[in-house]
Coordinates of C-alpha atoms and ligand atoms in Angstrom, one line a residue:
X1 CA 0.0 0.0 0.0
X2 CA 1.7 3.2 -1.2
X3 CA -0.9 5.6 0.4
X4 CA -3.5 5.6 3.0
X5 CA -6.5 7.6 4.2
X6 CA -7.7 9.4 7.3
X7 CA -10.6 11.6 8.5
X8 CA -9.8 15.3 8.3
X9 CA -13.2 16.8 9.3
X10 CA -16.7 15.9 10.5
X11 CA -20.1 17.5 10.7
X12 CA -23.6 16.7 11.6
X13 CA -27.2 18.0 11.0
X14 CA -30.3 17.2 12.9
X15 CA -33.8 18.6 12.3
X16 CA -35.1 21.0 14.9
X17 CA -38.4 19.3 15.6
X18 CA -38.2 16.9 18.6
X19 CA -40.7 14.2 19.2
X20 CA -40.5 12.6 22.6
X21 CA -41.8 9.3 23.8
X22 CA -44.5 11.1 25.7
X23 CA -45.6 12.8 22.4
X24 CA -45.9 9.4 20.8
X25 CA -47.8 8.0 23.7
X26 CA -50.6 10.5 23.1
X27 CA -51.5 8.9 19.8
X28 CA -50.2 5.3 20.1
X29 CA -50.8 2.5 22.5
X30 CA -47.3 2.8 23.9
X31 CA -45.5 4.5 26.8
X32 CA -42.2 6.2 27.6
X33 CA -41.4 3.4 30.0
X34 CA -41.8 0.7 27.3
X35 CA -39.8 2.6 24.7
X36 CA -37.0 3.5 27.1
X37 CA -36.7 0.0 28.6
X38 CA -36.9 -1.9 25.3
X39 CA -34.8 0.4 23.1
X40 CA -33.0 3.2 25.1
X41 CA -34.7 5.8 22.9
X42 CA -36.2 8.9 24.7
X43 CA -36.8 11.2 21.7
X44 CA -36.0 11.6 18.0
X45 CA -35.6 14.5 15.5
X46 CA -38.0 14.7 12.6
X47 CA -37.9 16.9 9.4
X48 CA -35.9 18.2 6.5
X49 CA -35.0 16.2 3.4
X50 CA -32.2 13.7 2.9
X51 CA -30.6 16.3 0.6
X52 CA -30.9 19.3 3.0
X53 CA -29.6 17.4 6.0
X54 CA -26.7 16.0 3.9
X55 CA -25.8 19.5 2.6
X56 CA -25.7 20.9 6.1
X57 CA -23.6 18.0 7.5
X58 CA -21.3 18.0 4.4
X59 CA -20.7 21.8 4.7
X60 CA -19.7 21.5 8.3
X61 CA -17.3 18.6 7.6
X62 CA -15.7 20.5 4.8
X63 CA -15.4 23.5 7.0
X64 CA -13.6 21.5 9.7
X65 CA -11.2 19.9 7.2
X66 CA -10.4 23.4 5.8
X67 CA -10.8 22.1 2.3
X68 CA -12.9 23.8 -0.4
X69 CA -15.6 21.8 -2.1
X70 CA -13.6 22.0 -5.4
X71 CA -10.9 19.8 -3.9
X72 CA -13.3 16.8 -3.6
X73 CA -12.8 13.9 -6.0
X74 CA -16.0 12.1 -4.9
X75 CA -19.1 12.5 -2.8
X76 CA -20.6 9.3 -1.4
X77 CA -24.1 9.7 0.1
X78 CA -25.0 6.7 2.2
X79 CA -28.8 6.6 2.4
X80 CA -31.7 4.2 2.4
X81 CA -34.1 7.1 2.1
X82 CA -33.2 9.0 -1.1
X83 CA -35.4 12.0 -2.0
X84 CA -36.2 10.6 -5.4
X85 CA -35.7 7.4 -7.4
X86 CA -33.5 9.2 -9.9
X87 CA -31.2 11.1 -9.9
X88 CA -29.1 10.0 -6.9
X89 CA -29.6 12.5 -4.1
X90 CA -25.8 12.9 -4.1
X91 CA -26.1 14.8 -7.4
X92 CA -28.2 17.5 -5.8
X93 CA -25.8 17.6 -2.8
X94 CA -22.8 18.0 -5.0
X95 CA -24.1 21.0 -6.9
X96 CA -25.3 22.7 -3.7
X97 CA -21.9 22.3 -2.1
X98 CA -20.2 23.8 -5.1
X99 CA -18.3 20.6 -5.9
X100 CA -17.5 19.2 -9.4
X101 CA -16.7 15.6 -8.8
X102 CA -18.1 12.1 -8.9
X103 CA -21.2 11.8 -6.7
X104 CA -23.4 8.7 -6.0
X105 CA -25.8 7.2 -3.5
X106 CA -24.9 4.0 -1.6
X107 CA -27.6 1.9 -0.1
X108 CA -26.5 -0.7 2.3
X109 CA -29.2 0.3 4.8
X110 CA -27.9 1.0 8.3
X111 CA -24.4 -0.4 7.4
X112 CA -24.2 2.3 4.6
X113 CA -21.8 4.6 6.4
X114 CA -19.2 1.9 7.1
X115 CA -19.6 0.5 3.6
X116 CA -19.0 4.0 2.4
X117 CA -15.9 4.4 4.5
X118 CA -14.4 1.4 2.9
X119 CA -15.4 2.6 -0.6
X120 CA -13.8 6.0 0.1
X121 CA -10.6 4.3 1.3
X122 CA -10.5 2.3 -1.9
X123 CA -11.0 5.4 -4.0
X124 CA -8.1 7.0 -2.2
X125 CA -5.9 4.0 -2.7
X126 CA -6.7 4.3 -6.4
X127 CA -5.6 7.9 -6.5
X128 CA -8.4 10.2 -5.1
X129 CA -7.2 12.9 -2.8
X130 CA -10.4 13.9 -0.9
X131 CA -13.7 12.2 -0.5
X132 CA -16.8 13.5 1.3
X133 CA -18.8 10.7 2.9
X134 CA -22.2 11.5 4.2
X135 CA -24.8 9.4 5.9
X136 CA -28.2 11.1 5.6
X137 CA -31.7 9.8 6.3
X138 CA -35.3 10.9 6.5
X139 CA -36.8 7.6 7.8
X140 CA -39.8 9.5 9.2
X141 CA -41.2 9.6 5.6
X142 CA -41.3 5.8 5.5
X143 CA -42.7 5.1 8.9
X144 CA -46.3 4.3 9.6
X145 CA -47.0 6.7 12.4
X146 CA -49.9 4.4 13.5
X147 CA -47.7 1.4 13.9
X148 CA -46.3 1.4 17.4
X149 CA -43.8 -1.5 16.5
X150 CA -41.8 0.8 14.2
X151 CA -42.9 4.4 14.8
X152 CA -41.1 4.6 18.1
X153 CA -37.8 3.6 16.6
X154 CA -36.7 5.9 13.9
X155 CA -35.5 9.5 13.4
X156 CA -34.0 11.8 10.8
X157 CA -30.5 13.2 10.7
X158 CA -27.2 13.3 8.9
X159 CA -23.5 13.0 9.7
X160 CA -20.5 13.5 7.4
X161 CA -16.7 13.0 7.3
X162 CA -14.0 14.2 4.9
X163 CA -11.6 11.5 4.1
X164 CA -8.2 12.6 2.7
X165 CA -5.2 10.8 1.3
X166 CA -2.1 10.4 3.6
X167 CA 1.3 8.8 3.1
X168 CA 1.1 5.0 3.8
X169 CA 2.7 5.3 7.2
X170 CA -0.1 7.6 8.4
X171 CA -2.9 5.4 7.1
X172 CA -5.7 5.4 9.7
X173 CA -8.1 2.8 8.3
X174 CA -6.5 -0.3 9.8
X175 CA -8.9 -3.0 8.7
X176 CA -12.5 -3.7 7.5
X177 CA -15.1 -6.3 7.0
X178 CA -18.2 -6.2 4.9
X179 CA -21.1 -8.7 5.1
X180 CA -24.6 -9.3 3.7
X181 CA -27.0 -12.2 4.1
X182 CA -29.8 -11.7 1.5
X183 CA -31.6 -14.7 2.9
X184 CA -32.7 -12.5 5.8
X185 CA -34.1 -9.6 3.6
X186 CA -37.7 -10.5 4.4
X187 CA -37.3 -9.6 8.1
X188 CA -36.8 -5.9 7.3
X189 CA -37.9 -4.1 4.1
X190 CA -39.8 -1.2 2.6
X191 CA -41.5 -1.6 -0.8
X192 CA -42.2 1.4 -3.1
X193 CA -45.1 3.4 -1.7
X194 CA -45.3 1.4 1.5
X195 CA -44.0 1.7 5.0
X196 CA -41.1 0.0 6.8
X197 CA -41.9 -3.6 7.8
X198 CA -39.8 -5.2 10.5
X199 CA -39.8 -8.5 12.4
X200 CA -38.3 -6.8 15.4
X201 CA -37.4 -9.9 17.5
X202 CA -35.8 -11.7 14.5
X203 CA -33.8 -8.6 13.5
X204 CA -32.6 -8.2 17.0
X205 CA -31.4 -11.8 17.2
X206 CA -29.6 -11.6 13.9
X207 CA -28.2 -8.1 14.5
X208 CA -26.3 -9.2 17.6
X209 CA -24.9 -12.3 15.8
X210 CA -23.9 -10.4 12.6
X211 CA -22.5 -7.5 14.5
X212 CA -20.2 -9.7 16.7
X213 CA -19.1 -11.7 13.6
X214 CA -18.1 -8.6 11.6
X215 CA -16.3 -7.0 14.5
X216 CA -14.3 -10.2 15.0
X217 CA -13.3 -10.3 11.3
X218 CA -12.1 -6.7 11.4
X219 CA -10.1 -7.2 14.6
X220 CA -8.5 -10.5 13.3
X221 CA -7.6 -8.8 10.0
X222 CA -5.8 -6.0 11.9
X223 CA -4.2 -8.5 14.3
X224 CA -5.8 -6.6 17.2
X225 CA -8.0 -7.7 20.1
X226 CA -10.9 -6.0 21.9
X227 CA -8.5 -4.8 24.6
X228 CA -6.7 -2.7 22.0
X229 CA -10.0 -0.8 21.2
X230 CA -10.5 2.5 22.9
X231 CA -14.0 3.3 21.6
X232 CA -16.7 1.4 19.8
X233 CA -19.2 3.4 17.6
X234 CA -22.0 1.0 16.9
X235 CA -25.1 1.5 14.8
X236 CA -27.7 3.1 17.0
X237 CA -30.8 0.8 16.7
X238 CA -31.3 -0.4 20.2
X239 CA -29.3 -0.1 23.5
X240 CA -30.0 -3.7 24.3
X241 CA -28.5 -4.9 21.0
X242 CA -25.3 -2.8 21.8
X243 CA -25.3 -4.3 25.3
X244 CA -25.6 -7.9 24.1
X245 CA -23.0 -7.5 21.3
X246 CA -20.6 -5.9 23.8
X247 CA -21.0 -8.7 26.3
X248 CA -20.2 -11.3 23.6
X249 CA -17.2 -9.3 22.4
X250 CA -15.9 -8.7 25.9
X251 CA -16.1 -4.9 25.5
X252 CA -17.3 -2.7 28.4
X253 CA -20.5 -0.8 27.5
X254 CA -18.7 2.3 28.9
X255 CA -16.5 2.1 25.8
X256 CA -19.4 2.6 23.4
X257 CA -20.9 5.7 22.1
X258 CA -24.7 5.9 22.4
X259 CA -26.6 8.8 20.9
X260 CA -29.8 6.9 20.2
X261 CA -31.6 8.2 23.4
X262 CA -32.0 11.6 21.6
X263 CA -31.7 10.7 17.9
X264 CA -33.6 7.4 17.6
X265 CA -32.4 5.0 14.9
X266 CA -31.2 7.2 12.0
X267 CA -29.9 4.3 9.9
X268 CA -26.8 5.3 7.9
X269 CA -26.5 8.6 9.8
X270 CA -26.2 7.0 13.2
X271 CA -22.5 6.1 13.1
X272 CA -21.3 9.5 11.9
X273 CA -23.6 11.1 14.5
X274 CA -22.1 8.9 17.2
X275 CA -18.5 9.5 16.0
X276 CA -19.0 13.3 15.9
X277 CA -20.6 13.2 19.4
X278 CA -17.6 11.3 20.8
X279 CA -15.1 13.6 19.1
X280 CA -16.8 16.9 20.0
X281 CA -17.4 15.6 23.6
X282 CA -13.6 14.9 24.1
X283 CA -13.9 11.1 24.1
X284 CA -11.4 10.7 21.3
X285 CA -7.7 11.4 21.5
X286 CA -5.2 11.3 18.6
X287 CA -4.0 7.7 18.3
X288 CA -7.1 6.1 19.8
X289 CA -8.3 2.9 18.1
X290 CA -11.9 3.1 17.1
X291 CA -14.2 0.3 16.0
X292 CA -17.1 1.3 13.9
X293 CA -19.8 -1.3 13.3
X294 CA -23.1 -1.1 11.4
X295 CA -25.8 -3.7 10.7
X296 CA -29.2 -3.5 9.1
X297 CA -31.7 -4.4 6.4
X298 CA -30.3 -6.8 3.8
X299 CA -29.2 -8.1 6.1
X300 CA -26.0 -6.2 5.9
X301 CA -23.2 -5.6 8.3
X302 CA -19.9 -3.7 8.1
X303 CA -17.1 -2.9 10.5
X304 CA -13.9 -0.8 10.3
X305 CA -11.0 -0.3 12.7
X306 CA -9.4 3.1 12.5
X307 CA -6.9 5.2 14.3
X308 CA -8.3 8.6 15.3
X309 CA -6.0 11.2 14.0
X310 CA -7.8 14.6 14.3
Ligands
UT7_401 O1 -31.6 -0.5 12.2 C1 -32.1 -1.6 11.6 C2 -32.1 -2.7 12.5 N1 -33.3 -2.7 13.4 C3 -33.1 -3.2 14.6 O2 -32.0 -3.5 15.0 C4 -34.3 -3.3 15.5 C5 -34.3 -4.7 16.2 N2 -35.4 -5.0 17.0 C6 -35.6 -4.3 18.2 O3 -34.9 -3.4 18.5 C7 -36.7 -4.8 19.1 O4 -37.1 -6.1 18.7 C8 -37.9 -3.9 19.2 C9 -37.6 -2.7 20.0 C10 -38.4 -3.5 17.8 C11 -39.1 -4.6 19.9 O5 -38.6 -5.0 21.2 P1 -38.9 -6.5 21.8 O6 -38.4 -6.5 23.1 O7 -38.2 -7.4 20.7 O8 -40.4 -6.6 21.8 P2 -41.4 -7.6 21.0 O9 -41.4 -7.2 19.5 O10 -41.0 -9.0 21.3 O11 -42.8 -7.2 21.6 C12 -43.0 -7.4 23.0 C13 -44.4 -6.9 23.3 C14 -45.5 -7.3 22.3 O12 -46.7 -7.5 23.0 P3 -47.1 -9.0 23.5 O13 -47.3 -9.8 22.2 O14 -46.1 -9.5 24.4 O15 -48.4 -8.8 24.2 C15 -45.7 -6.2 21.4 O16 -46.9 -6.1 20.8 O17 -44.4 -5.5 23.2 C16 -45.4 -5.0 22.4 N3 -45.0 -3.8 21.7 C17 -45.1 -2.6 22.3 N4 -45.7 -2.2 23.5 C18 -45.7 -0.9 23.7 C19 -44.4 -3.6 20.5 N5 -44.1 -2.3 20.3 C20 -44.6 -1.7 21.4 C21 -44.6 -0.3 21.7 N6 -45.1 0.0 22.9 N7 -44.1 0.7 20.9

């Protein structure tokens, strides 16, 4: 490997409108106690478009990196909720940011951001200098607000990172693992014009299994163990999933980032939202080893081990 990649900036965007569990309990047969105990979610943000949230998060990430939009070679927009069927929402984000570069959507459901991180790294190894990776979602548009089994889970939001080329010795993406088991696709899907359907219990069970497996693969590939990891940024679907996976991996829950109590499940935006929260909150120091892990519809899973270098 003659070159490597590292994160040089991050940014987030969340809609202003907050919907609490108490708000939902006014129209649904549910309660704050049930939602909190079963998921860890207390409130979620709703509103905006996948495009508008992506632009805001992307602009902030570019600002932190100090790079102009013209320096981007590619924009990858991880989303499972594009604004239109065609063109890719990334096209609209590209022109609004003032970039002239390749731009495409990537749909790997809630694993999309980590899939995108690996694609960005690959582009950089192939010669790109700077890639903007955004995870942006407006799941509230695909939720049946009368279905308590799904309405309480999801939220809208976006998170972005700028990934830049480095000399090989400074490479920060240490290892990765991607997975997908299409046999499980019927447990979580959304058809055109319909709402999200999910077999919660089955997805929960499979999520823990696939999450642990993909983390173990990334760790083995880097020749590292869980004791080498300073912080885990898992997909934010359910605090109990994170807890179960951590127990199996032998990682303390204190070492995980959890933003889902105030964001809900924002699919491919959840990991960059968690990463930004940890970085802004002083939980990441230069040189720390961070394990990112996503899982979701497909059923997809993805993990990446990186050294934090900001
Ligand atoms: O990001 C993509 C991946 N998605 C996920 O990872 C989600 C994975 N699944 C989960 O997080 C959990 O399965 C849920 C949070 C969706 C559900 O929690 P659970 O502990 O698995 O509950 P359950 O589906 O087994 O339902 C238990 C009971 C049922 O009632 P009965 O049959 O025991 O009488 C449900 O009807 O809870 C009931 N229930 C609710 N009660 C109050 C389901 N949703 C609600 C609700 N409020 N919102």
